[in-house]
Coordinates of C-alpha atoms in Angstrom, one line a residue:
M128 CA 37.3 -21.1 27.2
E129 CA 34.0 -19.0 27.7
K130 CA 35.9 -15.6 27.1
L131 CA 38.0 -17.2 24.4
K132 CA 34.5 -17.9 22.6
K133 CA 33.2 -14.6 23.1
Y134 CA 36.1 -13.0 21.9
I135 CA 36.2 -15.0 18.7
S136 CA 32.3 -13.9 18.2
A137 CA 33.0 -10.4 18.7
R138 CA 35.8 -10.6 16.3
D139 CA 33.5 -12.0 13.8
E140 CA 30.9 -9.5 14.4
D141 CA 33.8 -6.6 13.8
Q142 CA 34.7 -8.5 10.8
F143 CA 31.1 -8.6 9.4
Y144 CA 30.7 -4.6 9.9
H145 CA 34.3 -3.9 8.3
Q146 CA 33.2 -6.2 5.5
G147 CA 29.8 -3.9 5.1
A148 CA 31.5 -0.8 5.1
V149 CA 34.2 -2.1 2.6
E150 CA 31.2 -3.1 0.2
L151 CA 29.7 0.4 0.7
L152 CA 33.0 1.9 0.0
V153 CA 33.3 -0.2 -3.3
F154 CA 29.8 0.9 -4.4
N155 CA 30.9 4.6 -3.5
F156 CA 33.9 4.7 -5.7
L157 CA 32.1 2.8 -8.7
L158 CA 29.7 5.9 -8.7
I159 CA 32.1 8.7 -8.2
L160 CA 33.7 6.9 -11.5
T161 CA 30.5 6.9 -13.1
I162 CA 30.1 10.5 -12.2
L163 CA 33.4 11.4 -13.5
T164 CA 32.8 9.3 -16.8
I165 CA 29.6 10.9 -17.4
W166 CA 31.3 14.7 -17.3
L167 CA 34.1 13.4 -19.7
F168 CA 31.4 12.3 -22.0
K169 CA 29.1 15.4 -22.1
T170 CA 32.2 17.5 -22.1
H171 CA 33.6 15.7 -25.2
R172 CA 29.9 15.1 -26.4
F173 CA 30.6 10.9 -26.6
R174 CA 27.3 8.8 -27.3
F175 CA 28.8 5.9 -28.3
L176 CA 28.7 4.9 -24.8
H177 CA 26.0 6.1 -22.3
E178 CA 26.4 6.5 -18.8
T179 CA 24.6 3.7 -17.9
G180 CA 26.6 1.8 -20.1
G181 CA 29.8 2.9 -18.3
A182 CA 28.2 2.2 -15.0
M183 CA 27.9 -1.2 -15.8
L184 CA 31.4 -1.5 -17.4
Y185 CA 32.8 -0.1 -13.9
G186 CA 30.8 -2.9 -12.1
L187 CA 32.0 -5.6 -14.2
V188 CA 35.7 -4.7 -14.1
M189 CA 35.2 -4.5 -10.3
G190 CA 33.2 -7.8 -10.2
L191 CA 36.2 -9.5 -12.2
I192 CA 38.4 -8.2 -9.1
I193 CA 36.5 -9.3 -6.5
Q194 CA 35.8 -12.7 -7.9
Y195 CA 39.7 -13.5 -8.8
A196 CA 41.6 -11.1 -6.4
T197 CA 39.6 -12.3 -3.4
K198 CA 39.7 -16.1 -1.8
A199 CA 37.6 -17.5 0.9
S200 CA 38.5 -16.3 4.5
D201 CA 36.8 -19.2 6.1
V202 CA 37.0 -22.7 4.3
E203 CA 34.3 -24.1 6.7
S204 CA 31.2 -21.7 5.6
G205 CA 31.3 -23.7 2.2
T206 CA 30.5 -27.0 4.1
V207 CA 27.2 -28.2 4.3
Y208 CA 25.8 -29.6 7.5
E209 CA 23.0 -32.3 7.8
C210 CA 20.1 -31.4 9.6
E211 CA 17.4 -34.3 9.6
K212 CA 15.0 -32.8 12.2
L213 CA 14.1 -30.1 9.9
K214 CA 11.5 -31.1 7.1
S215 CA 11.7 -27.6 5.6
G216 CA 13.2 -24.1 5.8
R217 CA 12.6 -21.7 8.7
S218 CA 12.8 -17.8 8.3
T219 CA 15.0 -17.9 11.7
L220 CA 17.1 -20.9 13.5
L221 CA 18.4 -20.8 16.7
I222 CA 20.9 -23.4 17.1
N223 CA 22.6 -24.2 20.1
I224 CA 26.5 -25.0 19.6
T225 CA 28.5 -26.6 22.6
N226 CA 25.9 -24.5 25.1
Q227 CA 26.1 -21.5 23.2
V228 CA 22.9 -20.2 21.3
Y229 CA 23.1 -18.4 17.9
E230 CA 20.2 -16.8 15.8
Y231 CA 20.6 -17.7 11.8
Q232 CA 18.1 -16.0 9.6
Y233 CA 16.9 -17.5 6.0
K234 CA 19.0 -15.7 3.0
R235 CA 18.3 -17.8 0.1
E236 CA 18.1 -21.3 -1.2
I237 CA 21.6 -22.8 -2.8
S238 CA 21.4 -25.3 -5.6
H239 CA 23.6 -28.0 -4.9
H240 CA 25.8 -28.1 -7.7
N241 CA 26.6 -24.0 -6.6
V242 CA 27.8 -25.0 -3.1
N243 CA 31.7 -24.7 -3.4
G244 CA 34.4 -23.1 -1.9
H245 CA 33.0 -19.6 -3.2
Q246 CA 30.5 -19.6 -0.8
G247 CA 33.0 -19.2 2.0
N248 CA 34.1 -16.6 0.4
A249 CA 32.6 -13.5 2.3
M250 CA 33.1 -10.4 0.2
L251 CA 31.3 -12.6 -2.6
Q252 CA 28.2 -13.0 -0.3
K253 CA 28.5 -9.4 0.9
M254 CA 28.2 -8.0 -2.6
T255 CA 25.2 -10.3 -3.3
F256 CA 22.4 -7.6 -2.8
D257 CA 19.1 -8.5 -1.0
P258 CA 16.3 -8.3 -3.8
S259 CA 14.2 -6.7 -1.6
I260 CA 16.7 -3.9 -1.7
F261 CA 15.7 -3.0 -5.4
F262 CA 12.3 -3.0 -5.0
N263 CA 11.7 -1.2 -1.8
I264 CA 14.7 1.2 -1.9
L265 CA 16.1 1.7 -5.4
L266 CA 13.0 0.9 -8.0
P267 CA 10.5 3.7 -6.3
P268 CA 12.6 6.8 -6.5
I269 CA 12.8 5.8 -10.4
I270 CA 9.3 5.0 -10.8
F271 CA 8.2 8.0 -9.0
H272 CA 10.3 10.5 -10.7
A273 CA 9.3 9.1 -14.3
G274 CA 5.6 9.9 -13.1
Y275 CA 6.7 13.1 -11.7
S276 CA 8.3 14.3 -14.7
L277 CA 5.7 13.2 -17.4
K278 CA 5.4 15.6 -19.9
K279 CA 1.8 15.5 -19.7
R280 CA 0.8 17.5 -22.9
H281 CA 2.4 15.4 -25.2
F282 CA 1.8 12.0 -23.2
F283 CA -1.8 13.2 -23.7
R284 CA -1.7 13.7 -27.1
N285 CA -0.6 10.0 -27.7
L286 CA -2.5 8.3 -25.0
G287 CA -4.5 6.0 -26.8
S288 CA -0.9 4.8 -28.5
I289 CA 0.9 4.6 -25.6
L290 CA -1.8 2.7 -23.8
T291 CA -2.0 0.2 -27.0
Y292 CA 2.1 -0.6 -26.2
A293 CA 2.2 -0.5 -22.9
F294 CA -0.9 -3.0 -22.3
L295 CA -1.6 -5.2 -25.7
G296 CA 2.2 -5.0 -26.4
T297 CA 3.4 -6.2 -23.4
A298 CA 0.9 -9.2 -23.3
I299 CA 2.0 -9.8 -27.0
S300 CA 5.6 -9.7 -26.2
C301 CA 5.1 -11.8 -22.8
I302 CA 3.0 -14.8 -24.9
I303 CA 5.5 -14.8 -27.8
I304 CA 8.7 -14.8 -25.7
G305 CA 7.1 -17.4 -23.6
L306 CA 6.3 -19.7 -26.8
I307 CA 9.6 -19.6 -28.2
T308 CA 11.5 -20.2 -25.0
Y309 CA 9.4 -22.9 -24.4
G310 CA 10.4 -24.2 -27.7
F311 CA 13.8 -24.0 -27.2
V312 CA 13.3 -25.7 -23.6
K313 CA 11.8 -28.6 -25.4
A314 CA 14.9 -28.9 -27.3
M315 CA 17.0 -28.6 -24.4
V316 CA 14.8 -31.8 -22.7
H317 CA 15.2 -33.5 -25.9
L318 CA 19.0 -33.0 -25.7
G319 CA 19.1 -34.2 -22.3
Q320 CA 20.2 -30.8 -20.7
L321 CA 16.9 -30.6 -18.7
K322 CA 14.7 -32.8 -17.2
E323 CA 11.1 -32.6 -18.2
W324 CA 9.7 -31.6 -14.6
E325 CA 12.3 -28.7 -14.3
F326 CA 11.1 -26.3 -16.7
H327 CA 7.2 -25.8 -17.1
F328 CA 5.3 -23.5 -19.5
T329 CA 4.5 -21.2 -16.8
D330 CA 8.2 -20.8 -16.4
C331 CA 8.9 -19.4 -20.0
L332 CA 5.3 -17.4 -19.5
F333 CA 7.1 -15.9 -16.4
F334 CA 10.4 -15.1 -18.3
G335 CA 8.4 -13.8 -21.0
S336 CA 6.6 -11.4 -18.5
L337 CA 10.0 -9.8 -16.8
M338 CA 11.7 -9.6 -20.5
S339 CA 8.8 -7.7 -21.7
A340 CA 9.7 -4.8 -19.4
T341 CA 11.4 -2.3 -21.5
D342 CA 14.1 0.3 -20.0
P343 CA 14.9 2.2 -22.6
V344 CA 16.8 4.7 -20.3
T345 CA 20.0 5.1 -22.5
V346 CA 18.3 5.8 -25.9
L347 CA 15.9 8.4 -24.0
A348 CA 18.9 10.3 -22.6
I349 CA 20.4 10.8 -25.4
F350 CA 16.7 11.5 -27.3
H351 CA 16.8 14.4 -24.6
E352 CA 20.4 15.7 -25.1
L353 CA 19.8 15.6 -29.0
H354 CA 16.2 17.0 -28.8
V355 CA 14.5 14.3 -30.8
D356 CA 11.3 14.6 -32.1
T357 CA 8.7 14.9 -29.2
D358 CA 6.5 12.6 -30.5
L359 CA 8.8 9.9 -31.0
Y360 CA 10.1 10.6 -27.5
T361 CA 6.6 10.8 -25.8
L362 CA 5.8 7.2 -27.5
L363 CA 9.1 5.6 -26.1
F364 CA 8.9 7.1 -22.7
G365 CA 5.1 6.9 -22.0
E366 CA 5.4 3.1 -23.3
S367 CA 8.4 2.2 -21.0
V368 CA 6.8 4.3 -18.0
L369 CA 3.3 2.0 -18.2
N370 CA 4.8 -1.1 -19.8
D371 CA 7.2 -1.4 -16.3
A372 CA 3.9 -1.2 -14.1
V373 CA 2.1 -3.6 -16.6
A374 CA 4.9 -6.2 -16.4
I375 CA 5.3 -6.3 -12.7
V376 CA 1.9 -6.7 -12.3
L377 CA 1.9 -9.4 -15.2
T378 CA 4.8 -11.2 -13.5
Y379 CA 3.0 -11.5 -10.4
S380 CA -0.1 -13.0 -11.9
I381 CA 1.7 -15.2 -13.7
S382 CA 3.8 -16.6 -10.8
I383 CA 0.5 -17.4 -9.2
Y384 CA -1.0 -19.4 -12.0
S385 CA -1.4 -22.5 -10.7
P386 CA -3.5 -25.7 -12.2
K387 CA -4.7 -28.0 -10.6
E388 CA -3.1 -31.1 -12.6
N389 CA -0.3 -30.8 -15.2
P390 CA 1.6 -27.6 -15.1
N391 CA 1.8 -27.6 -18.9
T392 CA -2.0 -27.7 -19.9
F393 CA -4.3 -24.9 -19.7
D394 CA -6.2 -24.6 -16.7
A395 CA -9.4 -22.0 -17.5
A396 CA -10.4 -21.4 -14.1
A397 CA -6.8 -20.9 -12.8
F398 CA -6.6 -18.6 -16.0
F399 CA -9.4 -16.5 -15.2
Q400 CA -8.2 -16.0 -11.8
S401 CA -5.0 -14.8 -12.7
V402 CA -6.7 -12.1 -15.1
G403 CA -8.9 -11.3 -12.2
N404 CA -5.8 -10.8 -10.0
F405 CA -4.1 -8.5 -12.4
L406 CA -6.9 -6.2 -13.2
G407 CA -7.3 -6.0 -9.4
I408 CA -4.0 -5.7 -8.1
F409 CA -3.5 -2.9 -11.0
A410 CA -6.7 -1.0 -10.3
G411 CA -6.0 -1.3 -6.6
S412 CA -2.7 0.0 -6.9
F413 CA -3.7 2.7 -9.1
A414 CA -6.3 4.0 -6.6
M415 CA -4.0 3.6 -4.0
G416 CA -1.3 5.6 -5.3
S417 CA -4.0 8.6 -6.3
S418 CA -5.2 8.1 -2.9
Y419 CA -2.3 9.2 -1.2
A420 CA -1.6 12.1 -3.9
I421 CA -5.0 13.6 -3.5
V422 CA -4.5 13.7 0.7
T423 CA -1.1 15.4 0.1
A424 CA -3.0 17.8 -2.3
L425 CA -5.9 18.6 0.2
L426 CA -3.2 19.1 3.0
T427 CA -1.1 21.7 1.0
K428 CA -4.1 23.4 -0.4
F429 CA -5.9 23.9 3.2
T430 CA -3.0 24.4 5.3
K431 CA -0.2 27.1 5.4
L432 CA 2.5 24.5 5.0
C433 CA 3.8 26.9 2.1
E434 CA 5.1 29.0 4.8
F435 CA 7.7 26.4 5.8
P436 CA 9.0 25.0 2.5
M437 CA 11.0 22.3 4.6
L438 CA 8.2 21.0 6.4
E439 CA 5.9 20.8 3.0
T440 CA 9.3 19.1 1.1
G441 CA 9.0 16.7 4.3
L442 CA 5.3 15.9 4.3
F443 CA 5.4 15.6 0.2
F444 CA 8.3 13.1 0.2
L445 CA 6.7 11.0 3.1
L446 CA 3.3 10.7 1.7
S447 CA 4.9 9.6 -1.7
W448 CA 6.9 7.0 0.0
S449 CA 4.0 5.8 2.3
A450 CA 1.7 5.2 -1.1
F451 CA 4.5 2.3 -2.1
L452 CA 4.4 1.0 1.4
S453 CA 1.0 0.9 1.9
A454 CA 0.3 -1.1 -1.6
E455 CA 2.9 -3.6 -0.5
A456 CA 1.2 -4.0 2.9
A457 CA -2.2 -4.6 1.4
G458 CA -0.6 -7.1 -1.2
L459 CA -0.8 -4.9 -4.0
T460 CA 2.3 -3.9 -6.5
G461 CA 4.0 -0.7 -4.6
I462 CA 5.7 0.3 -8.2
V463 CA 2.3 0.9 -9.9
A464 CA 1.0 2.9 -6.6
V465 CA 4.0 5.3 -6.6
L466 CA 4.0 5.6 -10.5
F467 CA 0.4 6.8 -10.4
C468 CA 0.9 9.0 -7.0
G469 CA 3.7 10.9 -9.1
V470 CA 1.6 11.6 -12.1
T471 CA -1.2 12.5 -9.7
Q472 CA 1.1 14.6 -7.2
A473 CA 2.6 16.5 -10.4
H474 CA -1.2 17.2 -11.7
Y475 CA -2.5 18.5 -8.6
T476 CA -0.2 18.9 -5.5
Y477 CA 2.8 20.6 -7.5
N478 CA 0.4 23.5 -8.1
N479 CA -0.1 24.3 -4.4
L480 CA 3.7 24.1 -3.1
S481 CA 5.7 27.1 -2.9
P482 CA 8.4 28.1 -5.1
D483 CA 11.0 26.5 -2.8
S484 CA 9.2 23.6 -2.6
K485 CA 8.9 23.1 -6.5
M486 CA 12.6 23.3 -6.8
R487 CA 13.6 21.4 -3.8
T488 CA 10.9 18.5 -4.8
K489 CA 12.2 18.2 -8.6
Q490 CA 15.5 18.2 -7.5
L491 CA 15.6 15.7 -4.7
F492 CA 13.6 13.2 -7.1
E493 CA 15.8 14.0 -10.0
F494 CA 18.8 13.2 -7.5
M495 CA 17.4 10.1 -6.0
N496 CA 16.7 8.7 -9.7
F497 CA 20.1 9.3 -11.2
L498 CA 21.7 7.5 -7.9
A499 CA 19.3 4.9 -7.8
E500 CA 19.7 4.2 -11.4
N501 CA 23.5 4.1 -11.3
V502 CA 23.7 2.1 -8.4
I503 CA 21.4 -0.6 -10.4
F504 CA 23.2 -0.5 -13.3
C505 CA 26.9 -0.6 -11.4
Y506 CA 25.3 -3.8 -9.9
M507 CA 24.1 -5.7 -13.0
G508 CA 28.0 -5.2 -14.0
L509 CA 28.8 -6.7 -10.8
A510 CA 26.4 -9.2 -10.5
L511 CA 28.0 -11.1 -13.4
F512 CA 30.6 -12.4 -11.7
T513 CA 29.9 -12.2 -7.7
F514 CA 26.4 -13.9 -8.1
Q515 CA 27.1 -17.4 -7.1
N516 CA 24.2 -19.3 -8.6
H517 CA 24.7 -18.3 -12.5
I518 CA 23.6 -21.0 -15.0
F519 CA 24.7 -20.4 -18.4
N520 CA 22.8 -22.2 -21.1
P521 CA 23.8 -21.3 -24.6
L522 CA 20.9 -22.8 -26.0
F523 CA 18.5 -21.4 -23.7
I524 CA 20.1 -17.9 -24.0
F525 CA 20.4 -17.9 -27.8
G526 CA 16.7 -18.8 -27.5
A527 CA 16.0 -15.7 -25.6
F528 CA 18.0 -13.3 -27.7
V529 CA 16.0 -14.6 -30.6
A530 CA 12.5 -14.5 -28.8
V531 CA 13.3 -11.0 -27.7
F532 CA 13.7 -9.4 -31.0
I533 CA 10.9 -11.0 -32.4
A534 CA 8.3 -10.4 -29.6
R535 CA 9.7 -6.6 -30.1
A536 CA 8.8 -6.6 -33.9
C537 CA 5.4 -8.3 -33.3
N538 CA 4.3 -6.0 -30.7
I539 CA 5.7 -2.4 -32.9
Y540 CA 4.6 -3.1 -36.1
P541 CA 1.4 -4.9 -36.2
L542 CA -0.1 -2.4 -33.3
T543 CA 1.5 0.9 -35.0
F544 CA -0.3 -0.4 -38.3
L545 CA -3.5 -0.8 -36.3
L546 CA -3.2 2.7 -34.7
N547 CA -2.3 4.1 -38.1
L548 CA -5.6 3.2 -39.1
G549 CA -7.4 5.7 -36.7
R550 CA -4.7 8.3 -36.3
K551 CA -4.9 11.4 -38.2
Q552 CA -0.9 12.2 -37.7
K553 CA 0.7 8.6 -38.5
I554 CA 3.4 7.2 -36.7
A555 CA 6.2 7.3 -39.6
R556 CA 7.8 4.3 -40.6
N557 CA 11.0 5.3 -39.5
F558 CA 9.8 5.9 -36.3
Q559 CA 8.8 2.5 -36.0
H560 CA 12.4 1.5 -36.8
M561 CA 13.7 3.4 -34.3
M562 CA 10.8 2.1 -31.6
M563 CA 12.1 -1.7 -32.5
F564 CA 15.6 -0.6 -32.1
S565 CA 15.0 1.0 -28.3
G566 CA 13.6 -1.8 -26.9
L567 CA 16.1 -2.0 -24.1
R568 CA 16.1 -4.2 -21.2
G569 CA 16.9 -2.5 -18.0
A570 CA 16.5 -1.9 -14.1
I571 CA 13.4 -3.5 -13.9
A572 CA 13.8 -6.5 -16.1
F573 CA 16.9 -7.3 -13.8
A574 CA 15.0 -6.8 -10.6
L575 CA 12.1 -8.8 -11.4
A576 CA 14.5 -11.7 -12.6
I577 CA 17.1 -11.2 -9.1
R578 CA 13.9 -11.3 -6.9
D579 CA 13.1 -15.2 -7.4
T580 CA 16.2 -17.5 -7.8
E581 CA 15.6 -20.2 -5.7
S582 CA 15.2 -22.8 -8.4
Q583 CA 17.5 -23.7 -11.2
P584 CA 15.1 -22.4 -14.1
K585 CA 14.9 -19.4 -12.1
Q586 CA 18.6 -18.9 -11.8
M587 CA 19.1 -19.5 -15.9
M588 CA 17.0 -16.7 -16.2
F589 CA 18.5 -14.7 -14.0
T590 CA 21.7 -15.4 -15.7
T591 CA 20.2 -14.9 -19.3
A592 CA 18.1 -12.0 -18.4
L593 CA 21.6 -10.6 -17.2
L594 CA 23.2 -10.8 -20.3
I595 CA 20.3 -9.4 -22.4
V596 CA 20.4 -6.3 -20.5
L597 CA 23.9 -6.1 -21.2
F598 CA 24.0 -6.6 -24.7
T599 CA 21.0 -4.5 -25.3
V600 CA 22.6 -1.0 -23.2
W601 CA 26.0 -1.7 -24.8
V602 CA 25.0 -2.2 -28.5
F603 CA 21.7 -0.7 -29.2
G604 CA 22.4 2.2 -26.7
G605 CA 25.4 2.9 -28.1
G606 CA 24.3 2.4 -31.7
T607 CA 21.2 5.2 -31.1
T608 CA 23.0 8.2 -32.7
P609 CA 24.1 6.7 -35.6
M610 CA 20.7 5.0 -36.3
L611 CA 19.0 8.1 -35.9
T612 CA 21.2 9.4 -38.5
W613 CA 20.5 6.7 -40.4
L614 CA 16.5 7.0 -40.5
Q615 CA 17.0 10.3 -40.7
I616 CA 15.0 11.5 -37.8
R617 CA 14.7 15.3 -37.2
V618 CA 16.8 15.9 -33.9
G619 CA 17.0 19.6 -32.3
V620 CA 13.4 20.2 -31.8
D621 CA 12.1 22.6 -29.0
P622 CA 8.9 20.9 -27.7
D623 CA 7.3 24.2 -27.1
E624 CA 8.5 25.8 -30.2
D625 CA 7.0 22.8 -32.0
L626 CA 3.9 23.3 -30.5
K627 CA 3.6 26.9 -31.1
A628 CA 4.6 26.2 -34.5
E629 CA 1.7 23.6 -35.0
A630 CA -0.6 26.2 -33.3
A631 CA 0.2 28.8 -35.7
S632 CA -0.3 26.6 -38.6
Q633 CA -3.8 25.8 -37.5
S634 CA -4.6 29.6 -36.9
A635 CA -3.6 30.6 -40.1
S636 CA -5.7 28.0 -41.8
N637 CA -8.6 29.8 -40.0
L638 CA -9.6 26.4 -38.5
D639 CA -12.7 26.6 -36.7
K640 CA -13.6 25.6 -32.9
N641 CA -15.2 22.6 -33.9
T642 CA -12.6 21.2 -36.0
T643 CA -10.2 21.5 -33.4
K644 CA -12.5 19.6 -30.6
A645 CA -12.8 17.1 -33.7
E646 CA -8.9 16.3 -34.0
S647 CA -8.6 16.3 -30.2
A648 CA -9.2 12.8 -28.3
W649 CA -13.1 12.9 -27.3
L650 CA -11.8 10.8 -24.0
F651 CA -9.2 13.4 -23.6
R652 CA -11.8 16.1 -23.8
M653 CA -14.4 14.7 -21.4
W654 CA -11.5 13.8 -18.8
Y655 CA -9.8 17.5 -19.1
G656 CA -13.7 19.2 -19.2
F657 CA -14.3 17.2 -15.7
D658 CA -10.9 17.6 -14.2
H659 CA -11.1 21.6 -14.9
K660 CA -14.6 22.2 -14.1
Y661 CA -14.4 19.9 -10.4
L662 CA -11.0 18.4 -9.7
K663 CA -9.0 21.0 -10.1
P664 CA -10.6 23.5 -8.2
I665 CA -11.5 21.2 -5.4
L666 CA -7.6 19.9 -5.3
T667 CA -5.7 23.0 -6.3
H668 CA -6.1 26.9 -6.1
A669 CA -7.1 27.1 -9.9
G670 CA -10.5 28.1 -11.0
P671 CA -13.4 28.0 -12.2
P672 CA -14.8 28.2 -8.7
L673 CA -17.0 25.5 -7.7
T674 CA -20.0 27.7 -7.0
T675 CA -20.1 27.7 -10.6
T676 CA -20.0 24.6 -12.0
L677 CA -21.9 22.8 -9.0
P678 CA -25.7 22.8 -8.5
E679 CA -27.0 25.5 -6.1
W680 CA -28.0 23.3 -3.3
C681 CA -23.9 22.3 -3.0
N682 CA -23.1 26.0 -2.6
P683 CA -22.3 25.6 1.2
V684 CA -19.6 22.9 0.2
A685 CA -18.7 24.7 -2.8
R686 CA -17.6 27.8 -1.0
L687 CA -15.5 25.7 2.0
L688 CA -14.0 23.8 -1.2
T689 CA -13.0 26.6 -3.2
S690 CA -9.8 28.7 -2.8
P691 CA -10.2 32.8 -2.6
S692 CA -8.0 32.9 -5.8
A693 CA -10.3 30.9 -7.8
Y694 CA -13.1 33.3 -8.4
G695 CA -11.5 35.5 -10.9
D696 CA -10.8 32.0 -13.2
Q697 CA -14.3 32.1 -14.7
L698 CA -15.2 29.1 -17.0
K699 CA -15.2 30.0 -20.7
D700 CA -17.3 28.3 -23.5
D701 CA -13.9 27.9 -24.9
D702 CA -11.8 26.6 -22.1
T703 CA -12.1 22.7 -23.0
V704 CA -10.0 23.8 -26.2
Y705 CA -8.0 25.9 -24.6
I706 CA -7.1 23.1 -21.8
I707 CA -6.0 20.9 -24.6
N708 CA -3.7 23.3 -26.3
N709 CA -2.5 25.0 -23.1
D710 CA -2.2 22.3 -20.5
E711 CA 1.2 23.1 -19.3
L712 CA 3.6 25.8 -17.9
T713 CA 5.7 27.3 -20.4
E714 CA 8.3 29.7 -18.5
N715 CA 9.3 32.9 -19.0
Y716 CA 13.0 32.8 -18.3
E717 CA 15.2 35.7 -18.0
S718 CA 19.0 35.0 -16.6
S719 CA 19.1 37.8 -14.4
A720 CA 16.4 38.0 -11.9
H721 CA 13.0 36.7 -10.8
I722 CA 10.1 38.2 -13.2
P723 CA 6.5 39.0 -12.1
V724 CA 4.2 37.0 -14.3
R725 CA 0.4 37.7 -14.2
D726 CA -2.0 34.6 -14.8
R727 CA -5.5 34.5 -15.8
T728 CA -6.1 35.2 -12.1
G729 CA -4.9 38.3 -12.0
S730 CA -2.7 37.4 -9.3
T731 CA 0.9 37.8 -9.5
Q732 CA 3.7 35.1 -9.3
A733 CA 7.1 34.9 -9.5
T734 CA 9.5 32.9 -11.8
G735 CA 13.1 32.4 -12.2
K736 CA 15.9 30.8 -12.9
E737 CA 15.0 27.8 -10.6
D738 CA 11.4 27.0 -12.4
I739 CA 13.2 26.5 -15.6
H740 CA 12.9 22.4 -15.2
E741 CA 9.3 22.7 -13.7
G742 CA 7.8 23.5 -17.0
D743 CA 6.5 20.1 -17.5
L744 CA 4.5 20.3 -14.0
G745 CA 2.0 23.1 -14.3
L746 CA -1.3 22.5 -15.6
G747 CA -4.4 24.4 -16.7
G748 CA -5.0 27.7 -15.2
Y749 CA -1.6 29.2 -16.6
K750 CA -0.5 30.6 -19.7
L751 CA 3.0 31.8 -19.9
Q752 CA 5.3 32.4 -22.8
L753 CA 8.4 31.0 -23.2
E754 CA 11.0 33.7 -24.9
H755 CA 14.5 34.0 -25.8
T756 CA 16.8 36.5 -26.5
A757 CA 20.4 36.3 -28.6
H758 CA 22.3 35.9 -25.6
Q759 CA 20.0 33.5 -23.5
P760 CA 20.7 30.0 -23.7
R761 CA 17.9 27.8 -24.5
M762 CA 17.0 25.6 -21.6
N763 CA 14.9 22.2 -21.9
S764 CA 13.4 20.1 -19.1
L765 CA 15.3 17.2 -17.3
A766 CA 12.1 15.3 -18.0

């Protein structure tokens, strides 16, 4: 009898691992299909369904097959056993069954109305991801890549507008979605679909915060492919990157908001505590991510790791990942930390890397971003059928759709009106319509919603969020190209050529230096002046030397921190203007071989085909020219 028990236990364990292999195989085939579909779409220039929409469609079909083609392998696993001695859920349980002790770990809470035969379907259970996989494995590469590939030249030109949309716009969107959905919740209570105590106003604000995370990956991919107007691309990309970080911290702050008495009433003390938590977590995460990037920059500057590109790339990857893990361990937000780590790594560390490491880091994080993004979108389609705790409420779903569109309009149009009062280059009306249209929801909203599905309101939110993501990606993502045509937004724009034309027009108009400075953001000029004089010489090999910018009594430290190659890069009177207009590397590309290029220090660098996608990450002390000939194709950044 004892041998029989051990045999059955070993057989169950083998079956468990086999099912795990089947799960991975399913996702492997889904990704293979997605990649082949992307190739077909790019070959035939098919833009009415983007690759992310195709990944979701494949996941949807696979989920449908798993739901209805597989059946419960263990009928008893759907049975609920009473345990009266336990008063609360435990993370780990040791259960004695006929003198055989088994260890069980907590997985999730299941609503009573969802306990059915599907609990015995091991395949459906396997296809339900642990939410920690999204936040700890899949999202960090996506967010880091967004920061690492940021086009800083265009980003900083529109910094004020991007910050306004990301911070103020997200807050407005959260409040409006919360208020509208609360109205629909009250209607559901009145109709008897909900109990008064089941869905509080804080739950509605929680839903508003997670649905405020825009993720226009589909639109931005089409924008990049069509080379849409650079300012429009930058506004949307910059908003979505920072908006994700703000929405994540805002969601956490609202989740810990706990009024002492009635949850539906305003508690000033709890409110200010949540605001303090938001600011503290955001600032702490920013500091954590930036600190790890600074450590990486110093290590790559003062060691000779560049002689071993494999070690250099490995150190770069592990320190960047450590920023995320350290922030999570400290009770901060790892996503925010890894975002600003990526931005700072691109700004400083990238300049210290060897040419091989530059190419490897760009390709590594681009590949990880591609893979993680498609896994998430495949799982979104899969989850519509395999997630076992869906709650479909038509009234709440309709209210959420209405709330999301109204909130997006209240975000874009009023804020743009206010921004245009102070902008010299106005945000055109057709840009505003396109930004309104491009407010898709995606990976971040889905990951925030699936992170907590313990209660019925959270399950209803997850189901609704999933439907909104599916709808916006398929409908608005597919309608991007016709909308660009209808709004008459220019396409085929080369960012570098656009800026060169703008600089040429300024030169033709004989604008003097003071006018150029006045037209640049004063905060931007102050930061770049400080960065160029002090931070870049400390953290990179670029000049000017610290001996010329720091007081004389700091000379010993200045000589220690300054790279020998920086002494040929003296600070000029017009350096601030130079930095503003030429703060990025633009490559001189020739398809045949590496070409030596002289920088401002007089040293020689080699650039070649592998540097084509690295132009968005060079900074400050370099000025290379982008040249094209009749037989050379124009290459664009993948960022």
